[in-house]
CSV table of C-alpha atoms in Angstrom, one decimal:
chain,number,residue,atom,x,y,z
A,1,MET,CA,-18.8,13.1,-12.6
A,2,LYS,CA,-20.0,10.1,-10.8
A,3,ASN,CA,-20.6,7.2,-12.7
A,4,VAL,CA,-17.4,7.5,-14.8
A,5,PRO,CA,-17.7,4.3,-16.4
A,6,THR,CA,-14.8,1.5,-14.2
A,7,LYS,CA,-13.0,0.5,-16.9
A,8,TRP,CA,-11.8,4.6,-17.8
A,9,VAL,CA,-10.9,4.2,-13.6
A,10,LEU,CA,-9.2,1.3,-14.1
A,11,VAL,CA,-6.9,3.1,-17.5
A,12,GLY,CA,-6.7,6.5,-15.6
A,13,VAL,CA,-5.2,4.3,-12.3
A,14,GLY,CA,-2.8,2.9,-14.6
A,15,VAL,CA,-1.7,5.8,-16.8
A,16,ALA,CA,-1.1,7.3,-13.5
A,17,ALA,CA,1.4,4.9,-12.5
A,18,LEU,CA,3.2,4.5,-15.6
A,19,VAL,CA,3.5,8.3,-15.9
A,20,LEU,CA,5.1,8.3,-12.4
A,21,ALA,CA,7.0,5.9,-13.3
A,22,GLY,CA,8.3,6.6,-16.2
A,23,ILE,CA,8.3,10.2,-16.3
A,24,VAL,CA,7.8,12.2,-12.9
A,25,SER,CA,10.0,9.6,-10.5
A,26,PHE,CA,13.2,11.9,-12.6
A,27,TYR,CA,12.6,14.4,-10.1
A,28,ALA,CA,12.5,12.4,-7.2
A,29,SER,CA,14.4,13.2,-4.3
A,30,GLY,CA,17.9,11.7,-4.4
A,31,SER,CA,18.6,12.1,-0.8
A,32,PRO,CA,19.2,8.8,1.3
A,33,ASP,CA,15.7,7.7,2.9
A,34,GLY,CA,14.7,7.6,6.6
A,35,LEU,CA,16.6,4.4,7.6
A,36,THR,CA,19.4,4.9,5.6
A,37,LYS,CA,20.4,8.6,7.0
A,38,VAL,CA,19.4,7.3,10.7
A,39,SER,CA,21.9,4.2,9.7
A,40,GLU,CA,24.5,6.9,8.4
A,41,ASP,CA,24.0,9.3,11.5
A,42,LYS,CA,24.8,6.4,14.1
A,43,GLY,CA,27.5,4.2,12.5
A,44,PHE,CA,25.8,1.1,11.2
A,45,ALA,CA,25.6,1.6,7.9
A,46,ASP,CA,28.6,-0.3,7.2
A,47,THR,CA,26.5,-3.1,8.4
A,48,GLU,CA,24.9,-3.7,5.0
A,49,THR,CA,25.7,-6.5,2.6
A,50,ALA,CA,25.7,-6.8,-0.8
A,51,HIS,CA,22.6,-7.4,-2.7
A,52,GLY,CA,21.9,-10.5,-4.0
A,53,SER,CA,20.5,-9.1,-7.1
A,54,LYS,CA,22.6,-6.4,-7.6
A,55,ASP,CA,23.7,-7.5,-11.1
A,56,SER,CA,19.9,-7.6,-12.5
A,57,PRO,CA,19.3,-5.3,-15.1
A,58,PHE,CA,17.1,-3.0,-13.0
A,59,ALA,CA,19.5,-3.0,-9.8
A,60,GLY,CA,18.8,0.2,-7.9
A,61,TYR,CA,15.9,1.1,-10.3
A,62,ALA,CA,18.5,1.8,-13.5
A,63,THR,CA,18.2,-0.1,-16.6
A,64,LYS,CA,21.5,-1.8,-17.4
A,65,ASP,CA,23.9,0.0,-20.6
A,66,VAL,CA,21.4,2.5,-21.1
A,67,GLY,CA,23.5,5.9,-20.7
A,68,ASN,CA,20.6,8.6,-20.7
A,69,GLU,CA,19.4,8.6,-16.3
A,70,ARG,CA,16.3,10.3,-18.2
A,71,LEU,CA,15.9,6.8,-19.9
A,72,SER,CA,17.2,4.6,-17.7
A,73,GLY,CA,15.1,5.2,-14.5
A,74,GLY,CA,12.0,5.7,-16.5
A,75,LEU,CA,12.6,2.4,-18.8
A,76,ALA,CA,13.4,0.7,-15.5
A,77,GLY,CA,10.2,2.2,-13.6
A,78,VAL,CA,7.8,1.4,-16.0
A,79,VAL,CA,9.4,-2.4,-16.5
A,80,GLY,CA,8.3,-2.0,-12.3
A,81,VAL,CA,4.8,-0.6,-13.3
A,82,VAL,CA,4.3,-3.6,-15.8
A,83,VAL,CA,5.6,-6.6,-14.2
A,84,VAL,CA,3.9,-5.6,-10.5
A,85,LEU,CA,0.6,-5.5,-11.9
A,86,ALA,CA,1.1,-8.6,-14.3
A,87,LEU,CA,2.1,-10.2,-11.3
A,88,GLY,CA,-1.0,-8.4,-9.0
A,89,ALA,CA,-3.5,-9.5,-11.5
A,90,GLY,CA,-2.7,-12.8,-11.8
A,91,LEU,CA,-2.8,-13.1,-8.2
A,92,VAL,CA,-6.3,-11.9,-7.9
A,93,TYR,CA,-7.0,-14.4,-11.0
A,94,VAL,CA,-5.6,-17.5,-9.5
A,95,VAL,CA,-7.3,-16.3,-5.7
A,96,ARG,CA,-10.8,-15.6,-6.9
A,97,ARG,CA,-10.3,-19.2,-9.0
A,98,ARG,CA,-10.2,-21.0,-6.2
A,99,THR,CA,-13.0,-19.6,-4.9
A,100,PRO,CA,-15.9,-22.3,-4.3
A,101,ALA,CA,-19.7,-21.2,-6.3
A,102,SER,CA,-21.0,-21.4,-3.0
A,103,ASP,CA,-18.2,-18.5,-1.1
A,104,ARG,CA,-20.0,-16.2,-3.9
A,105,SER,CA,-22.7,-15.2,-1.8
A,106,THR,CA,-20.9,-11.5,-1.4
A,107,ASP,CA,-20.9,-10.7,-5.3
A,108,ARG,CA,-24.8,-10.4,-4.4
A,109,GLU,CA,-25.0,-7.8,-1.7
A,110,HIS,CA,-25.9,-5.6,-3.1
A,111,GLU,CA,-28.4,-6.4,-5.0
A,112,PRO,CA,-31.9,-5.2,-3.7
A,113,VAL,CA,-33.4,-7.4,-1.0
A,114,ASP,CA,-36.7,-7.1,-1.5
B,1,MET,CA,12.7,2.4,5.0
B,2,HIS,CA,13.8,-0.6,2.9
B,3,VAL,CA,15.8,-2.6,4.8
B,4,PRO,CA,19.1,-4.1,3.6
B,5,ASP,CA,20.9,-7.3,4.0
B,6,GLY,CA,22.7,-7.4,7.5
B,7,PHE,CA,21.3,-5.0,9.7
B,8,LEU,CA,19.5,-7.6,11.3
B,9,ASP,CA,21.0,-11.0,12.3
B,10,ALA,CA,19.9,-14.5,10.5
B,11,PRO,CA,17.6,-15.4,13.5
B,12,THR,CA,15.4,-11.9,13.3
B,13,SER,CA,15.1,-12.5,9.7
B,14,VAL,CA,13.8,-15.8,9.5
B,15,ALA,CA,11.6,-14.8,12.8
B,16,THR,CA,10.3,-11.9,10.4
B,17,GLY,CA,9.6,-14.0,7.1
B,18,VAL,CA,7.9,-16.6,9.3
B,19,VAL,CA,5.6,-13.9,10.4
B,20,ALA,CA,5.1,-12.9,6.9
B,21,ALA,CA,5.0,-16.3,5.1
B,22,ALA,CA,1.9,-16.8,7.8
B,23,ALA,CA,0.6,-13.6,7.3
B,24,VAL,CA,0.6,-13.6,3.4
B,25,GLY,CA,-1.1,-16.7,3.8
B,26,VAL,CA,-3.9,-15.9,5.4
B,27,ALA,CA,-4.4,-13.2,3.6
B,28,LEU,CA,-3.9,-15.3,-0.1
B,29,VAL,CA,-7.6,-17.1,1.7
B,30,LYS,CA,-9.4,-14.1,3.2
B,31,ALA,CA,-8.7,-12.2,0.4
B,32,ARG,CA,-11.2,-13.7,-1.8
B,33,LYS,CA,-14.6,-12.2,0.0
B,34,GLU,CA,-13.2,-8.9,-0.7
B,35,LEU,CA,-12.3,-9.9,-4.6
B,36,ASP,CA,-15.8,-9.3,-5.5
B,37,ASP,CA,-16.4,-8.0,-9.1
B,38,ARG,CA,-15.5,-5.0,-7.9
B,39,THR,CA,-12.3,-4.5,-6.2
B,40,ALA,CA,-11.0,-7.2,-8.6
B,41,PRO,CA,-10.0,-5.2,-11.3
B,42,MET,CA,-8.5,-2.9,-9.1
B,43,ALA,CA,-5.8,-4.7,-7.4
B,44,GLY,CA,-3.4,-5.4,-10.2
B,45,LEU,CA,-3.9,-1.7,-10.3
B,46,VAL,CA,-3.4,-0.8,-7.1
B,47,ALA,CA,-0.5,-2.3,-6.5
B,48,ALA,CA,1.1,-0.9,-9.8
B,49,PHE,CA,0.3,2.2,-8.5
B,50,VAL,CA,2.1,2.2,-5.3
B,51,PHE,CA,5.3,0.7,-6.9
B,52,ALA,CA,5.3,3.7,-9.1
B,53,VAL,CA,4.9,6.4,-6.4
B,54,GLN,CA,7.1,4.2,-3.6
B,55,MET,CA,9.8,5.5,-6.7
B,56,LEU,CA,8.9,9.1,-5.7
B,57,ASN,CA,10.8,10.1,-2.8
B,58,PHE,CA,10.2,13.6,-1.5
B,59,PRO,CA,12.6,15.6,1.1
B,60,VAL,CA,12.1,15.5,4.6
B,61,GLY,CA,14.5,17.4,5.9
B,62,ALA,CA,17.8,18.7,5.4
B,63,GLY,CA,19.6,15.7,3.5
B,64,THR,CA,16.7,13.3,3.6
B,65,SER,CA,13.8,11.4,1.8
B,66,GLY,CA,11.2,9.4,2.6
B,67,HIS,CA,8.5,7.2,0.4
B,68,LEU,CA,4.7,6.1,0.6
B,69,MET,CA,4.6,2.6,2.4
B,70,GLY,CA,1.5,2.2,0.9
B,71,GLY,CA,-0.5,0.4,3.1
B,72,ALA,CA,-3.6,2.2,4.2
B,73,LEU,CA,-3.8,3.0,0.8
B,74,ALA,CA,-4.3,-0.1,-0.8
B,75,ALA,CA,-6.6,-1.3,2.4
B,76,VAL,CA,-8.7,1.3,2.2
B,77,LEU,CA,-9.0,0.6,-1.8
B,78,VAL,CA,-9.3,-2.9,-2.4
B,79,GLY,CA,-9.7,-3.8,1.0
B,80,PRO,CA,-6.8,-4.9,4.1
B,81,TRP,CA,-6.1,-8.3,2.8
B,82,THR,CA,-6.3,-7.7,-0.7
B,83,GLY,CA,-4.5,-4.7,-0.2
B,84,LEU,CA,-1.3,-6.6,2.2
B,85,LEU,CA,-1.3,-9.3,-1.1
B,86,CYS,CA,-0.9,-6.0,-3.6
B,87,LEU,CA,2.2,-4.4,-1.1
B,88,SER,CA,3.9,-8.1,-1.1
B,89,VAL,CA,4.3,-8.7,-4.5
B,90,VAL,CA,5.9,-4.6,-5.2
B,91,PHE,CA,8.4,-5.7,-2.3
B,92,ILE,CA,9.1,-8.6,-4.1
B,93,VAL,CA,9.7,-7.2,-7.3
B,94,GLN,CA,11.7,-4.0,-5.5
B,95,CYS,CA,14.1,-7.2,-4.0
B,96,LEU,CA,14.6,-9.2,-7.0
B,97,LEU,CA,14.1,-7.1,-9.7
B,98,PHE,CA,15.2,-3.8,-8.7
B,99,ALA,CA,17.6,-4.3,-5.7
B,100,ASP,CA,16.1,-2.4,-2.9
B,101,GLY,CA,15.0,-4.8,0.2
B,102,GLY,CA,17.4,-6.9,1.1
B,103,ILE,CA,16.7,-10.6,0.1
B,104,THR,CA,17.3,-12.4,3.4
B,105,ALA,CA,15.2,-9.2,4.7
B,106,LEU,CA,12.2,-9.3,2.2
B,107,GLY,CA,10.5,-10.7,5.2
B,108,THR,CA,11.3,-7.8,7.5
B,109,ASN,CA,10.6,-5.4,4.6
B,110,ILE,CA,6.9,-7.5,4.2
B,111,THR,CA,6.3,-7.8,8.2
B,112,LEU,CA,7.3,-3.6,8.3
B,113,MET,CA,6.2,-1.7,5.7
B,114,GLY,CA,3.2,-4.6,4.9
B,115,ILE,CA,1.8,-6.5,7.4
B,116,THR,CA,2.1,-2.6,10.1
B,117,THR,CA,1.2,-0.5,7.6
B,118,VAL,CA,-1.6,-2.4,6.5
B,119,ALA,CA,-3.2,-3.0,9.8
B,120,VAL,CA,-2.6,0.3,11.6
B,121,GLY,CA,-3.9,2.0,8.4
B,122,TRP,CA,-6.8,-0.4,8.3
B,123,LEU,CA,-8.0,0.1,12.3
B,124,VAL,CA,-6.8,3.7,12.2
B,125,PHE,CA,-9.3,4.2,9.0
B,126,LYS,CA,-11.7,1.6,10.7
B,127,GLY,CA,-12.0,3.8,13.9
B,128,LEU,CA,-12.1,7.0,12.7
B,129,GLN,CA,-15.1,5.5,10.4
B,130,LEU,CA,-17.4,4.2,13.5
B,131,VAL,CA,-16.7,7.3,16.0
B,132,MET,CA,-17.0,10.4,13.4
B,133,PRO,CA,-20.2,11.3,11.3
B,134,LYS,CA,-21.2,9.0,8.6
B,135,ARG,CA,-20.2,11.2,5.5
B,136,LEU,CA,-18.4,10.2,2.7
B,137,SER,CA,-16.7,13.6,2.2
B,138,LEU,CA,-14.5,12.0,5.8
B,139,THR,CA,-13.0,8.8,3.9
B,140,ALA,CA,-10.4,10.7,2.6
B,141,ILE,CA,-9.5,12.1,5.4
B,142,GLN,CA,-9.9,9.2,7.4
B,143,ALA,CA,-7.6,7.0,5.1
B,144,GLY,CA,-4.9,9.7,5.7
B,145,ILE,CA,-4.8,10.3,9.2
B,146,GLY,CA,-5.1,6.5,9.3
B,147,ALA,CA,-1.5,6.9,6.7
B,148,PHE,CA,0.0,9.3,8.7
B,149,VAL,CA,-0.3,6.8,11.9
B,150,SER,CA,1.0,4.2,10.3
B,151,VAL,CA,4.4,5.3,8.9
B,152,PRO,CA,5.8,5.9,12.9
B,153,VAL,CA,4.3,2.9,14.1
B,154,ALA,CA,6.7,0.9,11.7
B,155,SER,CA,9.7,2.5,12.1
B,156,LEU,CA,8.8,1.8,15.8
B,157,LEU,CA,8.5,-1.5,15.6
B,158,PHE,CA,11.7,-1.8,13.3
B,159,VAL,CA,13.3,0.1,16.4
B,160,LEU,CA,11.9,-3.3,18.2
B,161,LEU,CA,13.3,-5.6,15.4
B,162,TYR,CA,16.7,-4.2,15.4
B,163,ALA,CA,16.6,-4.4,19.6
B,164,ALA,CA,16.1,-7.9,19.2
B,165,GLY,CA,18.3,-8.8,16.7
B,166,GLY,CA,20.6,-5.8,15.4
B,167,THR,CA,24.1,-6.5,14.3
B,168,ALA,CA,25.7,-3.5,15.3
B,169,ASP,CA,25.7,-1.6,19.0
B,170,ILE,CA,23.3,0.9,18.8
B,171,PRO,CA,21.8,2.9,21.8
B,172,LEU,CA,18.3,1.8,20.9
B,173,ASP,CA,16.7,5.2,22.9
B,174,THR,CA,19.0,7.5,20.2
B,175,LEU,CA,17.7,5.2,17.3
B,176,ALA,CA,14.2,5.4,18.2
B,177,THR,CA,14.4,9.1,18.5
B,178,ALA,CA,16.0,9.4,15.2
B,179,MET,CA,13.7,6.8,13.1
B,180,VAL,CA,10.4,8.1,15.0
B,181,GLY,CA,11.2,11.5,14.5
B,182,VAL,CA,12.2,11.2,10.8
B,183,HIS,CA,9.2,9.1,10.1
B,184,VAL,CA,6.7,11.1,11.6
B,185,LEU,CA,7.6,13.3,8.8
B,186,ILE,CA,7.5,11.0,6.1
B,187,GLY,CA,4.4,10.3,8.1
B,188,ILE,CA,2.7,13.3,6.9
B,189,GLY,CA,3.9,12.8,2.9
B,190,GLU,CA,2.6,9.0,2.8
B,191,GLY,CA,-1.2,11.0,4.6
B,192,ILE,CA,-1.4,13.3,1.9
B,193,ILE,CA,-0.8,11.0,-0.8
B,194,THR,CA,-3.4,8.5,0.8
B,195,PHE,CA,-5.8,11.7,1.4
B,196,LEU,CA,-5.1,12.7,-2.6
B,197,ALA,CA,-5.1,9.0,-3.8
B,198,VAL,CA,-8.2,8.1,-2.4
B,199,GLY,CA,-9.7,11.3,-3.1
B,200,ALA,CA,-10.0,10.8,-7.0
B,201,ILE,CA,-11.3,7.5,-6.7
B,202,LEU,CA,-14.2,8.5,-4.0
B,203,ALA,CA,-14.6,11.8,-6.1
B,204,VAL,CA,-14.9,9.7,-9.4
B,205,ARG,CA,-16.9,6.3,-8.6
B,206,PRO,CA,-16.7,5.9,-4.2
B,207,ASP,CA,-18.0,2.4,-5.2
B,208,LEU,CA,-14.9,1.4,-6.4
B,209,VAL,CA,-13.5,2.2,-2.8
B,210,TYR,CA,-14.0,-0.7,-0.5
B,211,GLY,CA,-13.4,1.0,2.9
B,212,ALA,CA,-16.3,3.3,2.2
B,213,ARG,CA,-18.5,1.2,1.6
B,214,PRO,CA,-20.5,0.7,4.6
B,215,ILE,CA,-20.9,5.0,4.4
B,216,LEU,CA,-22.5,4.2,1.2
B,217,ALA,CA,-25.0,1.1,2.1
B,218,ARG,CA,-25.9,3.3,5.3
B,219,ARG,CA,-26.9,6.3,2.7
B,220,GLU,CA,-28.8,3.7,0.8
B,221,LEU,CA,-31.0,2.7,3.7
B,222,GLU,CA,-31.6,6.2,5.1
B,223,ILE,CA,-32.3,7.0,1.1
B,224,ARG,CA,-35.0,4.0,1.1
B,225,SER,CA,-36.9,4.1,4.5
B,226,THR,CA,-37.1,7.7,4.2
B,227,ALA,CA,-39.1,7.0,1.5
B,228,THR,CA,-40.9,4.3,2.5
B,229,LYS,CA,-42.3,6.9,5.2
B,230,THR,CA,-43.0,9.5,2.9
B,231,THR,CA,-45.0,6.8,1.2
B,232,GLY,CA,-46.8,6.0,4.4
B,233,ALA,CA,-47.8,9.3,5.4
B,234,SER,CA,-49.3,9.8,2.0
B,235,ALA,CA,-51.2,6.8,2.2
C-alpha cells in the first residue's frame, strides 16, 4: 500500500471532498447544531439578526432557483469545494512565492546528511 | 458552532476580529516554513475536504446535530499555521457565499473554530506524541484525541465570549453546562472523523502527514544506527 504516488493521494482527497459535499451531504442531519439548539433552549435564538449574505445564490447551502432539494444542495456543495480549493491553493501559492530562496532550506532537510 | 450575527455585541466582535486578523497574519508568515513540496499541494485540498465534511451534520442526542470543525485534522495533515489558513478560507467562504456564520461574527468564528481547535488540537497531539511510544500507528489516535478535546474547549471559549459581550442576559453556569455538554458529544464525532481521515493518509503515504514526520525521521535514524552497528560488528 505504501508508495502510492502523491498525485493519486491528492486526487483521492479531492474526489472524497466532491462526493461528500455533492452527494453525501443530502443525508446529513437537518437538526439544529449544538449552538443553535442551546440558543433555542436558553432563549437567545431570537437575538440572531439577518445575515448580510442572505441573498447569495448559495445561501443556506441551497442553490437559488433549483427546486430539486438533492440537486440544489449538491450543487452548492460542489461549488463550495471548488471555491475553497481555488482560494486555498491560490493562498498557498502566494505564501510560497514570497519565500526568499535562502529560506527554502527546510525543503532540503530530508536529503541524506552524509 | 457557527456564531450568527447578533449573538455577541459590537466591541466583542471587533475584539475577536482583531485577534483573528492578527493570528492569520502570523500564520501567513509562519506557514512558509511548513509549506514544502509535500504539504503545499495538500493544503488546498485539506481546506476543500474540511469544507465538505463540515456540511455533514451528524445527530448528537435528541433534535441536535454537530459537524466537524477540523482544526486538529488540518494541523496534523499540513501543519498548524497552514491549517489555520485552510480553516480561515473555509469560514470566509461559508460566511460570504453560504450565509453560514455571521459577517460581523467572522472574527469570532475564526477565533473559536479556527484558532482554538487548531491550537488545542495540535498541542494535545504534540503532547501525546511526546509521552507515548514513538509508533507511527499511534499518530491517528493522537490526532483523534486532540480533535476530541478541541471541541468542548472551543464551546467553553464561546461561553467566555458570551460572558464578555452576549446580547441577552443568560445565566452563565447553565449556558456553560449546556454548551460543554453537547459539544463533548460533538467532540466524539470530531475525534472519530479525524482519526479516520488521518489514518487513511497514514496508511497510503505517511510522509504526507505533517504531524507524523518526527516519528518517520526517528525511524530512519534508528534503522541507520542499527545498520552502522551491524557493519561495525562484522568489520
